[in-house]
Short mmCIF file of C-alpha atoms and ligand atoms in Angstrom, two decimals:
data_model
loop_
_atom_site.label_atom_id
_atom_site.label_comp_id
_atom_site.label_asym_id
_atom_site.label_seq_id
_atom_site.Cartn_x
_atom_site.Cartn_y
_atom_site.Cartn_z
CA MET W 1 -29.30 46.09 74.06
CA THR W 2 -31.13 43.91 71.58
CA ARG W 3 -29.37 40.60 71.11
CA LEU W 4 -28.40 39.73 67.54
CA THR W 5 -30.63 36.66 67.76
CA ASP W 6 -33.66 38.86 68.48
CA LEU W 7 -33.37 40.81 65.23
CA SER W 8 -35.72 40.07 62.37
CA LEU W 9 -34.25 38.90 59.08
CA ALA W 10 -34.82 42.37 57.62
CA GLN W 11 -32.99 43.98 60.56
CA ALA W 12 -30.12 41.48 60.47
CA ARG W 13 -29.72 41.99 56.73
CA ASP W 14 -29.69 45.77 57.11
CA GLY W 15 -27.27 45.53 60.05
CA VAL W 16 -24.79 43.43 58.06
CA ALA W 17 -25.13 45.69 55.02
CA ALA W 18 -24.56 48.82 57.13
CA GLY W 19 -21.60 47.28 58.92
CA ASP W 20 -23.26 47.57 62.36
CA PHE W 21 -22.05 44.02 62.93
CA CYS W 22 -20.47 41.53 60.60
CA ALA W 23 -21.81 38.27 59.23
CA VAL W 24 -19.30 36.29 61.28
CA GLU W 25 -20.57 37.89 64.51
CA LEU W 26 -24.14 37.10 63.50
CA ALA W 27 -23.19 33.50 62.69
CA GLU W 28 -21.38 33.15 66.03
CA ALA W 29 -24.42 34.42 67.92
CA TYR W 30 -26.67 31.92 66.18
CA ILE W 31 -24.21 29.04 66.56
CA ALA W 32 -24.18 29.69 70.33
CA ALA W 33 -27.99 29.91 70.31
CA MET W 34 -28.39 26.70 68.33
CA GLU W 35 -26.00 24.87 70.66
CA GLY W 36 -27.92 26.16 73.68
CA LEU W 37 -31.16 24.76 72.27
CA ARG W 38 -29.98 21.17 71.72
CA SER W 39 -32.59 19.85 74.15
CA LEU W 40 -35.22 20.62 71.48
CA ASN W 41 -33.50 18.25 68.99
CA CYS W 42 -34.15 20.62 66.09
CA PHE W 43 -31.09 19.63 64.08
CA ILE W 44 -30.08 16.32 62.57
CA LEU W 45 -26.76 17.92 61.67
CA GLU W 46 -25.29 21.20 62.90
CA THR W 47 -22.80 22.76 60.47
CA PRO W 48 -21.14 25.56 62.46
CA ASP W 49 -17.89 25.42 60.46
CA VAL W 50 -19.79 25.80 57.20
CA ALA W 51 -21.75 28.70 58.71
CA LEU W 52 -18.55 30.50 59.73
CA GLU W 53 -16.86 29.93 56.40
CA MET W 54 -19.90 31.19 54.50
CA ALA W 55 -20.16 34.17 56.88
CA ALA W 56 -16.53 35.11 56.26
CA ALA W 57 -17.25 35.01 52.53
CA ALA W 58 -20.30 37.23 53.10
CA ASP W 59 -18.17 39.75 54.98
CA ALA W 60 -15.61 39.71 52.18
CA ARG W 61 -18.37 40.39 49.64
CA ARG W 62 -19.58 43.31 51.70
CA THR W 63 -16.10 44.82 51.82
CA ARG W 64 -16.00 44.62 48.05
CA GLY W 65 -19.36 46.38 47.88
CA GLU W 66 -21.13 43.19 46.75
CA GLY W 67 -23.62 40.87 48.42
CA GLY W 68 -27.07 39.53 47.60
CA ALA W 69 -30.45 39.98 49.25
CA LEU W 70 -29.58 37.61 52.11
CA ASN W 71 -25.91 38.45 52.57
CA GLY W 72 -24.72 36.90 55.84
CA ILE W 73 -28.13 35.60 57.01
CA PRO W 74 -27.87 32.30 58.96
CA LEU W 75 -30.53 29.80 57.92
CA ALA W 76 -31.67 26.37 59.04
CA ILE W 77 -32.35 23.93 56.21
CA LYS W 78 -34.87 21.10 56.43
CA ASP W 79 -32.96 17.87 55.97
CA LEU W 80 -35.02 17.06 52.90
CA PHE W 81 -32.93 19.38 50.71
CA CYS W 82 -29.83 17.98 49.08
CA THR W 83 -26.75 19.94 50.06
CA LYS W 84 -23.59 19.12 48.16
CA GLY W 85 -21.06 17.26 50.28
CA ILE W 86 -23.27 17.50 53.40
CA SER W 87 -25.50 14.62 54.42
CA ALA W 88 -29.22 14.57 53.67
CA THR W 89 -31.32 12.02 55.56
CA ALA W 90 -34.99 12.95 55.04
CA GLY W 91 -35.31 11.94 58.70
CA SER W 92 -34.96 8.31 57.64
CA HIS W 93 -32.65 5.47 58.59
CA ILE W 94 -32.63 4.37 54.95
CA LEU W 95 -30.75 7.51 53.87
CA GLU W 96 -28.34 7.57 56.78
CA GLY W 97 -24.88 8.19 55.40
CA PHE W 98 -26.11 9.54 52.06
CA VAL W 99 -24.05 12.54 51.00
CA PRO W 100 -25.59 14.27 47.97
CA PRO W 101 -23.17 15.01 45.14
CA TYR W 102 -25.29 18.03 44.15
CA GLU W 103 -27.01 21.07 45.63
CA SER W 104 -30.80 21.56 45.44
CA THR W 105 -31.90 24.56 43.41
CA ILE W 106 -33.58 26.15 46.44
CA THR W 107 -30.50 25.99 48.65
CA ARG W 108 -28.28 27.09 45.76
CA ASN W 109 -30.55 30.11 45.24
CA LEU W 110 -30.24 30.95 48.94
CA TRP W 111 -26.45 30.64 48.94
CA ASN W 112 -26.29 32.74 45.77
CA ALA W 113 -28.24 35.40 47.67
CA GLY W 114 -25.52 35.29 50.35
CA ALA W 115 -27.21 33.23 53.08
CA THR W 116 -25.19 30.97 55.40
CA MET W 117 -26.09 27.48 56.65
CA LEU W 118 -26.41 26.64 60.35
CA GLY W 119 -27.39 23.03 59.79
CA LYS W 120 -29.93 20.49 58.61
CA THR W 121 -33.16 20.34 60.57
CA ASN W 122 -35.14 17.41 61.87
CA LEU W 123 -38.40 16.36 60.22
CA ASP W 124 -40.94 13.58 60.06
CA GLU W 125 -39.52 10.68 58.07
CA PHE W 126 -39.72 11.61 54.36
CA ALA W 127 -41.91 14.55 55.44
CA MET W 128 -44.79 12.21 56.31
CA GLY W 129 -46.39 13.45 59.47
CA SER W 130 -47.80 16.31 61.49
CA SER W 131 -45.87 15.97 64.73
CA ASN W 132 -42.21 15.33 63.94
CA MET W 133 -42.66 12.10 65.94
CA THR W 134 -41.86 9.84 62.97
CA SER W 135 -38.25 11.00 62.54
CA TYR W 136 -35.62 8.27 62.85
CA PHE W 137 -33.56 10.89 64.69
CA GLY W 138 -36.10 11.36 67.48
CA PRO W 139 -38.86 13.86 68.13
CA VAL W 140 -38.47 17.63 68.14
CA THR W 141 -39.80 19.50 71.16
CA ASN W 142 -41.88 22.64 70.68
CA PRO W 143 -40.27 25.59 72.52
CA TRP W 144 -43.79 26.52 73.70
CA GLN W 145 -45.39 24.95 76.76
CA ARG W 146 -48.90 25.16 78.12
CA ALA W 147 -49.33 27.64 80.96
CA GLY W 148 -48.54 25.90 84.23
CA ASP W 149 -47.69 22.60 82.58
CA ASP W 150 -44.25 21.48 81.44
CA ALA W 151 -45.45 18.58 79.26
CA LYS W 152 -43.37 18.39 76.10
CA LEU W 153 -45.42 19.40 73.08
CA VAL W 154 -44.94 18.60 69.40
CA PRO W 155 -43.80 21.42 67.10
CA GLY W 156 -46.06 20.10 64.34
CA GLY W 157 -44.68 18.54 61.22
CA SER W 158 -43.22 17.65 59.04
CA SER W 159 -40.98 20.76 59.10
CA GLY W 160 -40.88 20.58 62.91
CA GLY W 161 -37.17 21.23 63.44
CA SER W 162 -37.25 24.23 61.10
CA ALA W 163 -40.26 25.77 62.87
CA ALA W 164 -39.05 25.13 66.41
CA ILE W 165 -35.55 26.54 65.87
CA VAL W 166 -36.86 29.76 64.32
CA ALA W 167 -39.45 30.17 67.11
CA ALA W 168 -36.73 29.71 69.75
CA HIS W 169 -34.43 32.24 67.99
CA GLY W 170 -31.85 29.60 67.09
CA ALA W 171 -31.96 30.61 63.39
CA VAL W 172 -33.02 33.84 61.67
CA ALA W 173 -35.24 31.85 59.32
CA ALA W 174 -35.57 28.35 57.95
CA ILE W 175 -36.84 26.56 54.92
CA GLY W 176 -39.30 23.71 54.92
CA THR W 177 -41.44 21.82 52.47
CA ASP W 178 -45.22 21.62 52.40
CA THR W 179 -47.06 18.74 50.77
CA GLY W 180 -50.31 18.96 52.72
CA GLY W 181 -49.50 21.47 55.44
CA SER W 182 -45.97 20.77 56.60
CA ILE W 183 -44.87 24.42 56.64
CA ARG W 184 -48.12 26.05 57.72
CA GLN W 185 -49.12 23.64 60.51
CA PRO W 186 -45.73 23.72 62.32
CA GLY W 187 -45.66 27.48 61.76
CA SER W 188 -49.00 27.71 63.53
CA PHE W 189 -47.97 25.34 66.36
CA CYS W 190 -44.74 27.27 67.00
CA GLY W 191 -46.12 30.81 66.75
CA ILE W 192 -44.24 31.84 63.60
CA VAL W 193 -45.04 32.58 59.95
CA GLY W 194 -45.08 29.63 57.54
CA MET W 195 -45.59 30.16 53.82
CA LYS W 196 -46.31 27.67 51.04
CA PRO W 197 -45.97 29.18 47.56
CA THR W 198 -47.96 28.20 44.48
CA TYR W 199 -47.08 24.77 43.10
CA GLY W 200 -44.52 25.58 40.42
CA ARG W 201 -43.17 28.74 42.08
CA CYS W 202 -40.18 27.03 43.71
CA SER W 203 -38.03 24.36 42.14
CA ARG W 204 -38.22 20.83 43.50
CA TRP W 205 -34.89 19.89 41.94
CA GLY W 206 -32.67 18.30 44.58
CA THR W 207 -35.45 18.15 47.15
CA ILE W 208 -36.06 14.58 48.25
CA ALA W 209 -39.49 13.74 46.84
CA PHE W 210 -42.51 12.72 48.89
CA ALA W 211 -45.54 13.44 46.64
CA SER W 212 -44.23 15.19 43.56
CA SER W 213 -47.50 16.81 42.44
CA LEU W 214 -47.90 18.47 45.86
CA ASP W 215 -44.42 19.15 47.31
CA GLN W 216 -43.38 22.83 47.51
CA ALA W 217 -40.55 24.53 49.38
CA GLY W 218 -41.26 27.62 51.44
CA PRO W 219 -39.96 29.83 54.26
CA LEU W 220 -40.53 29.73 58.05
CA THR W 221 -39.84 33.12 59.60
CA ARG W 222 -40.69 35.37 62.53
CA SER W 223 -42.54 37.91 60.39
CA VAL W 224 -44.44 38.23 57.14
CA ARG W 225 -41.84 40.68 55.81
CA ASP W 226 -39.10 38.11 56.47
CA ALA W 227 -41.11 35.45 54.61
CA ALA W 228 -41.50 37.83 51.66
CA ILE W 229 -37.74 38.46 51.60
CA MET W 230 -36.97 34.74 51.76
CA LEU W 231 -39.38 33.77 49.00
CA GLY W 232 -37.95 36.48 46.75
CA SER W 233 -34.62 34.65 46.84
CA MET W 234 -36.02 31.12 46.65
CA ALA W 235 -38.56 31.40 43.85
CA GLY W 236 -38.14 31.28 40.12
CA HIS W 237 -38.22 29.16 37.00
CA ASP W 238 -35.72 26.32 36.95
CA PRO W 239 -34.82 24.47 33.76
CA MET W 240 -34.06 21.45 35.98
CA ASP W 241 -37.70 21.20 37.13
CA SER W 242 -40.24 21.24 34.31
CA THR W 243 -43.08 21.92 36.76
CA THR W 244 -41.67 25.34 37.67
CA VAL W 245 -43.43 28.12 35.82
CA ASP W 246 -41.70 30.94 34.04
CA VAL W 247 -43.54 33.89 35.55
CA ALA W 248 -41.74 36.91 36.95
CA VAL W 249 -41.00 36.90 40.68
CA PRO W 250 -42.20 40.25 42.07
CA ASP W 251 -40.27 42.25 44.64
CA TYR W 252 -42.53 40.98 47.42
CA GLU W 253 -40.94 43.06 50.14
CA ALA W 254 -41.25 46.32 48.20
CA GLU W 255 -44.98 45.88 47.70
CA LEU W 256 -45.84 45.08 51.31
CA GLY W 257 -47.58 47.51 53.63
CA GLN W 258 -50.52 48.67 51.58
CA ASN W 259 -54.07 48.64 52.84
CA LEU W 260 -56.74 46.24 51.64
CA ASN W 261 -59.14 48.78 50.13
CA GLY W 262 -61.16 47.16 47.38
CA MET W 263 -59.99 43.68 48.26
CA ARG W 264 -62.58 40.92 48.69
CA ILE W 265 -61.87 38.20 51.23
CA GLY W 266 -63.81 34.94 51.20
CA VAL W 267 -64.83 33.06 54.31
CA PRO W 268 -65.71 29.49 53.29
CA LYS W 269 -68.52 27.96 55.30
CA GLU W 270 -67.29 24.39 54.74
CA TYR W 271 -64.21 25.16 56.84
CA ARG W 272 -66.44 25.36 59.93
CA ILE W 273 -65.68 21.81 60.91
CA ASP W 274 -67.51 20.01 63.71
CA GLY W 275 -65.51 19.84 66.87
CA THR W 276 -63.36 22.92 66.17
CA PRO W 277 -62.70 24.55 69.55
CA ALA W 278 -64.71 27.74 70.18
CA GLU W 279 -61.49 29.72 70.69
CA ILE W 280 -60.38 28.91 67.14
CA GLU W 281 -63.78 29.94 65.75
CA ALA W 282 -63.52 33.15 67.78
CA LEU W 283 -60.02 33.89 66.46
CA TRP W 284 -61.30 33.37 62.92
CA ASP W 285 -64.11 35.88 63.55
CA GLU W 286 -61.56 38.30 64.96
CA GLY W 287 -59.45 37.87 61.83
CA VAL W 288 -62.48 38.72 59.71
CA SER W 289 -63.02 41.93 61.64
CA TRP W 290 -59.32 42.89 61.35
CA LEU W 291 -59.47 42.53 57.58
CA LYS W 292 -62.71 44.49 57.45
CA SER W 293 -61.11 47.32 59.42
CA ALA W 294 -58.24 47.35 56.93
CA GLY W 295 -60.70 48.03 54.13
CA ALA W 296 -61.50 44.57 52.82
CA GLU W 297 -64.97 43.45 51.86
CA ILE W 298 -65.91 40.11 53.42
CA VAL W 299 -67.72 37.58 51.22
CA GLU W 300 -69.40 34.43 52.51
CA LEU W 301 -68.14 31.64 50.29
CA SER W 302 -68.94 28.03 49.53
CA LEU W 303 -66.20 25.58 48.55
CA PRO W 304 -68.45 22.53 48.36
CA HIS W 305 -65.83 19.82 47.86
CA THR W 306 -63.75 20.79 50.90
CA LYS W 307 -64.76 17.74 52.90
CA TYR W 308 -63.34 15.38 50.28
CA ALA W 309 -59.92 17.03 50.23
CA LEU W 310 -58.35 15.12 53.12
CA PRO W 311 -59.53 11.64 52.06
CA ALA W 312 -58.45 12.33 48.46
CA TYR W 313 -55.08 13.63 49.68
CA TYR W 314 -54.52 10.39 51.60
CA ILE W 315 -54.88 8.49 48.33
CA VAL W 316 -52.89 10.79 46.03
CA ALA W 317 -50.00 11.48 48.45
CA PRO W 318 -49.34 7.83 49.41
CA ALA W 319 -49.69 6.76 45.75
CA GLU W 320 -46.96 9.18 44.71
CA ALA W 321 -44.89 8.35 47.79
CA SER W 322 -44.96 4.62 47.08
CA SER W 323 -43.65 5.31 43.61
CA ASN W 324 -41.03 7.87 44.71
CA LEU W 325 -39.74 5.66 47.53
CA ALA W 326 -39.29 2.63 45.27
CA ARG W 327 -35.78 3.93 44.52
CA TYR W 328 -34.54 3.15 48.05
CA ASP W 329 -33.44 -0.39 47.47
CA GLY W 330 -30.08 -0.61 49.22
CA VAL W 331 -28.22 -0.34 45.93
CA ARG W 332 -27.95 3.36 45.24
CA TYR W 333 -28.28 5.36 48.45
CA GLY W 334 -27.53 5.15 52.14
CA LEU W 335 -28.37 2.02 54.10
CA ARG W 336 -27.86 -1.52 52.82
CA VAL W 337 -28.83 -4.58 54.85
CA ASP W 338 -27.39 -7.63 53.13
CA GLY W 339 -29.25 -10.82 52.32
CA ASN W 340 -28.56 -14.06 50.44
CA THR W 341 -30.17 -12.84 47.24
CA PRO W 342 -30.73 -9.36 45.79
CA GLN W 343 -34.45 -9.75 46.57
CA GLU W 344 -33.65 -10.52 50.18
CA MET W 345 -31.28 -7.54 50.33
CA TYR W 346 -34.05 -5.21 49.07
CA GLU W 347 -36.47 -6.61 51.63
CA ASN W 348 -34.03 -6.39 54.50
CA THR W 349 -32.98 -2.86 53.56
CA ARG W 350 -36.52 -1.54 53.19
CA GLY W 351 -37.75 -3.48 56.20
CA GLU W 352 -35.12 -1.98 58.47
CA GLY W 353 -34.68 1.33 56.72
CA PHE W 354 -38.25 2.60 56.74
CA GLY W 355 -40.28 3.45 59.83
CA ALA W 356 -43.89 2.44 60.50
CA GLU W 357 -45.59 5.52 59.02
CA VAL W 358 -43.58 5.34 55.80
CA LYS W 359 -44.41 1.64 55.48
CA ARG W 360 -48.09 2.42 55.99
CA ARG W 361 -47.99 4.98 53.17
CA VAL W 362 -46.08 2.66 50.82
CA LEU W 363 -48.66 -0.07 51.45
CA ILE W 364 -51.64 2.25 50.95
CA GLY W 365 -50.05 3.82 47.89
CA THR W 366 -49.22 0.51 46.26
CA TYR W 367 -52.72 -0.73 46.97
CA VAL W 368 -54.52 2.27 45.43
CA LEU W 369 -52.30 2.06 42.34
CA SER W 370 -52.76 -1.69 41.88
CA ALA W 371 -54.58 -3.01 38.81
CA GLY W 372 -57.86 -3.84 40.52
CA TYR W 373 -58.13 -0.66 42.60
CA TYR W 374 -56.60 2.05 40.45
CA ASP W 375 -59.95 3.17 39.00
CA ALA W 376 -61.84 2.90 42.26
CA TYR W 377 -59.35 4.86 44.36
CA TYR W 378 -56.56 6.65 42.54
CA LEU W 379 -58.53 7.81 39.51
CA GLN W 380 -61.46 8.78 41.67
CA ALA W 381 -59.18 10.81 43.96
CA GLN W 382 -57.76 12.61 40.94
CA LYS W 383 -61.29 13.54 39.86
CA VAL W 384 -62.03 14.85 43.34
CA ARG W 385 -58.82 16.85 43.19
CA THR W 386 -60.02 18.51 39.98
CA ARG W 387 -63.31 19.42 41.69
CA ILE W 388 -61.47 20.97 44.61
CA ALA W 389 -59.35 23.06 42.25
CA GLN W 390 -62.54 24.05 40.38
CA ASP W 391 -64.16 25.22 43.65
CA PHE W 392 -61.27 27.64 44.15
CA HIS W 393 -61.26 28.62 40.49
CA ASP W 394 -64.93 29.62 40.81
CA ALA W 395 -64.19 31.42 44.08
CA TRP W 396 -61.60 33.65 42.40
CA GLU W 397 -64.47 35.23 40.42
CA LYS W 398 -65.81 36.56 43.71
CA VAL W 399 -62.85 37.01 46.02
CA ASP W 400 -59.13 37.84 45.99
CA ALA W 401 -58.13 35.66 48.94
CA VAL W 402 -59.64 33.24 51.44
CA LEU W 403 -59.32 33.40 55.24
CA THR W 404 -59.52 30.32 57.48
CA PRO W 405 -57.83 29.05 60.65
CA THR W 406 -54.61 27.08 59.97
CA THR W 407 -55.23 24.10 62.24
CA PRO W 408 -58.17 22.62 64.15
CA SER W 409 -56.18 22.65 67.43
CA ALA W 410 -53.11 24.09 69.11
CA ALA W 411 -49.96 22.00 69.62
CA PHE W 412 -50.54 18.68 71.37
CA ALA W 413 -48.36 16.58 73.65
CA GLN W 414 -45.63 14.32 72.31
CA GLY W 415 -47.09 10.84 72.00
CA ASP W 416 -50.71 11.99 71.55
CA LYS W 417 -52.54 10.71 68.46
CA MET W 418 -49.74 8.21 67.78
CA ASP W 419 -52.04 5.18 67.95
CA ASP W 420 -54.70 6.82 65.78
CA PRO W 421 -53.41 7.75 62.31
CA ILE W 422 -56.75 9.29 61.29
CA ALA W 423 -56.65 11.71 64.25
CA MET W 424 -53.09 12.61 63.22
CA TYR W 425 -54.12 13.12 59.59
CA LEU W 426 -56.93 15.47 60.68
CA ASN W 427 -54.31 18.06 61.65
CA ASP W 428 -54.15 19.01 57.99
CA VAL W 429 -57.86 19.21 57.28
CA LEU W 430 -57.68 23.00 56.80
CA THR W 431 -54.35 23.14 54.94
CA VAL W 432 -54.77 20.23 52.51
CA PRO W 433 -57.38 21.79 50.15
CA ALA W 434 -54.94 24.56 49.10
CA SER W 435 -52.28 21.89 48.56
CA MET W 436 -54.59 19.82 46.36
CA ALA W 437 -55.37 22.95 44.33
CA GLY W 438 -51.70 24.03 44.20
CA LEU W 439 -52.44 27.44 45.72
CA PRO W 440 -50.20 29.79 47.74
CA ALA W 441 -51.06 30.08 51.43
CA ILE W 442 -49.61 31.51 54.61
CA SER W 443 -50.08 30.89 58.33
CA VAL W 444 -49.68 33.94 60.55
CA PRO W 445 -49.54 33.73 64.37
CA SER W 446 -52.68 35.56 65.46
CA GLY W 447 -53.54 34.67 69.02
CA LEU W 448 -53.11 32.36 72.00
CA SER W 449 -55.25 29.43 73.07
CA GLY W 450 -56.75 29.36 76.57
CA ASP W 451 -53.69 27.50 77.82
CA GLY W 452 -51.26 29.94 76.25
CA LEU W 453 -50.31 28.26 72.97
CA PRO W 454 -50.04 30.01 69.61
CA LEU W 455 -52.82 29.77 67.04
CA GLY W 456 -52.48 30.71 63.38
CA LEU W 457 -54.77 32.22 60.78
CA HIS W 458 -54.45 31.00 57.22
CA VAL W 459 -54.72 33.01 54.01
CA ILE W 460 -55.06 31.26 50.64
CA GLY W 461 -54.54 33.13 47.35
CA ARG W 462 -54.85 32.79 43.60
CA PRO W 463 -52.19 30.87 41.69
CA PHE W 464 -48.94 32.89 41.61
CA ASP W 465 -50.52 35.69 43.63
CA GLU W 466 -48.25 35.27 46.65
CA MET W 467 -48.22 39.06 46.84
CA THR W 468 -51.84 39.26 47.96
CA VAL W 469 -51.24 36.44 50.43
CA PHE W 470 -48.36 38.39 51.96
CA LYS W 471 -50.34 41.65 52.05
CA VAL W 472 -53.33 40.09 53.80
CA GLY W 473 -50.98 38.17 56.08
CA GLN W 474 -49.24 41.35 57.09
CA VAL W 475 -52.53 43.05 57.94
CA LEU W 476 -53.37 40.11 60.21
CA GLU W 477 -49.91 40.27 61.74
CA ASP W 478 -50.19 43.99 62.47
CA ALA W 479 -53.68 43.68 63.93
CA ALA W 480 -52.88 40.62 66.03
CA ASN W 481 -49.74 42.26 67.39
CA PHE W 482 -48.58 38.83 68.51
CA LYS W 483 -45.74 39.46 70.97
CA ALA W 484 -45.82 36.38 73.16
CA GLN W 485 -42.62 34.33 73.28
CA PRO W 486 -42.06 30.63 73.87
CA GLN W 487 -40.83 29.45 77.29
CA ILE W 488 -37.69 27.93 75.80
CA MET W 489 -35.62 30.54 74.00
CA ALA W 490 -32.07 31.17 72.91
CA GLY W 491 -30.15 32.52 75.91
CA GLY W 492 -32.69 30.97 78.27
CA GLY W 493 -35.06 33.96 77.80
N1 LIG P 501 -49.18 15.86 57.54
C1 LIG P 501 -49.34 15.63 56.13
C2 LIG P 501 -48.86 14.24 55.79
O1 LIG P 501 -48.47 13.57 56.67
C3 LIG P 501 -48.59 16.65 55.33
C4 LIG P 501 -47.14 16.41 55.29
C5 LIG P 501 -46.42 17.41 54.45
O2 LIG P 501 -46.96 18.46 54.12
N2 LIG P 501 -45.20 17.06 54.09
O3 LIG P 501 -48.85 13.82 54.67
#
């Protein structure tokens, strides 16, 4: 018999709706799974009692003939989302003990759709990182291991806990946030689907800010269909976030499953980056041929400013972070380390409360925003950002979506790249351009590396055209027929 934790979100939803099992049973199965996976350190806080209470409410709704699109679905929530009455840490010591008095719009939307909460997942501190190694609450371990090697690997980051727990079947689905790749890269490293919507599609209200002009919430799931279902409940205009856009949210799930006849897919030559392993190039070529077989026309594309995206991102993102993180002063939230004067208290609190990577970003950000350097760095980076967006804008005249690999490597070992921030930043070289341009993009598990680790392909779409991104993603998913499972799984599978 299929275990409840092996069902897709769509199957679990249909099972609850049909009364094949109840939401409480589903929650109990996932609570047991989550507890059995503690060695991965995916959660900063498990909330089994909340999950059971919400599940009982979901069952009651069903008996009354009610229930939203996610009725009774147990989710893992990145600990960057504010959850009313339940702690939110952002993976940082400085927010330890902070209990938000309000609910983020995204989580509220999910609860309104009937979903239940398993807990708050681990992440890189303030979502700054690509390995989940910068969390104050310790690293997350990827449930995948290299063939014949039990070295602990990173799950990617910053949504590492969310990706790892979904991959190991400890949650049906999870939500993350993506500023430069933090949903797509961990999705790729953990062999699951990770989707970043268009900037402005999902509300940022109640999501702890990293870089406000880039941050977007999105789903991490075990299939493209599940991601489409999740986004349908998350997305939408929010009067509390003026950067959300009031455009209709399509029924993504209903429109899935069509072929790609007449669709043009761009393959940008600038994404062929020196040093990319041959197996990733080969997977990309395979992806191209899958899309061709599904009826798409392949167009060679040039996005000339691609190579400036990562350096510009590492000016814009730290600049915004330094400003956003100025609010953590020991007065209003979480940690306070006393001193003899208020100034000393601020210094002590920030000195002890922030980790090394966050401090690096605050220093860089403050520097590029300072009077003498603003024009040379920050303004210049903003101009580059406009050029990157223009590249894509021009591309949409010729193509409907763009296909690239998600990451330049498979998952690496915990501790690798820690003494070389630039090597760590390079993880996002293929995901950052879409972030800078605010575009929707998905990573779909499409193959295995030589040593048996998942590799993702990446589809970027036009603004607010998540539908095409899902459709192309599903064609890749069907063609890849990715069935491999991680070594560490719920139930010890
Ligand atoms: N790894 C990138 C960074 O460290 C992206 C992080 C993110 O998307 N939150 O900034």
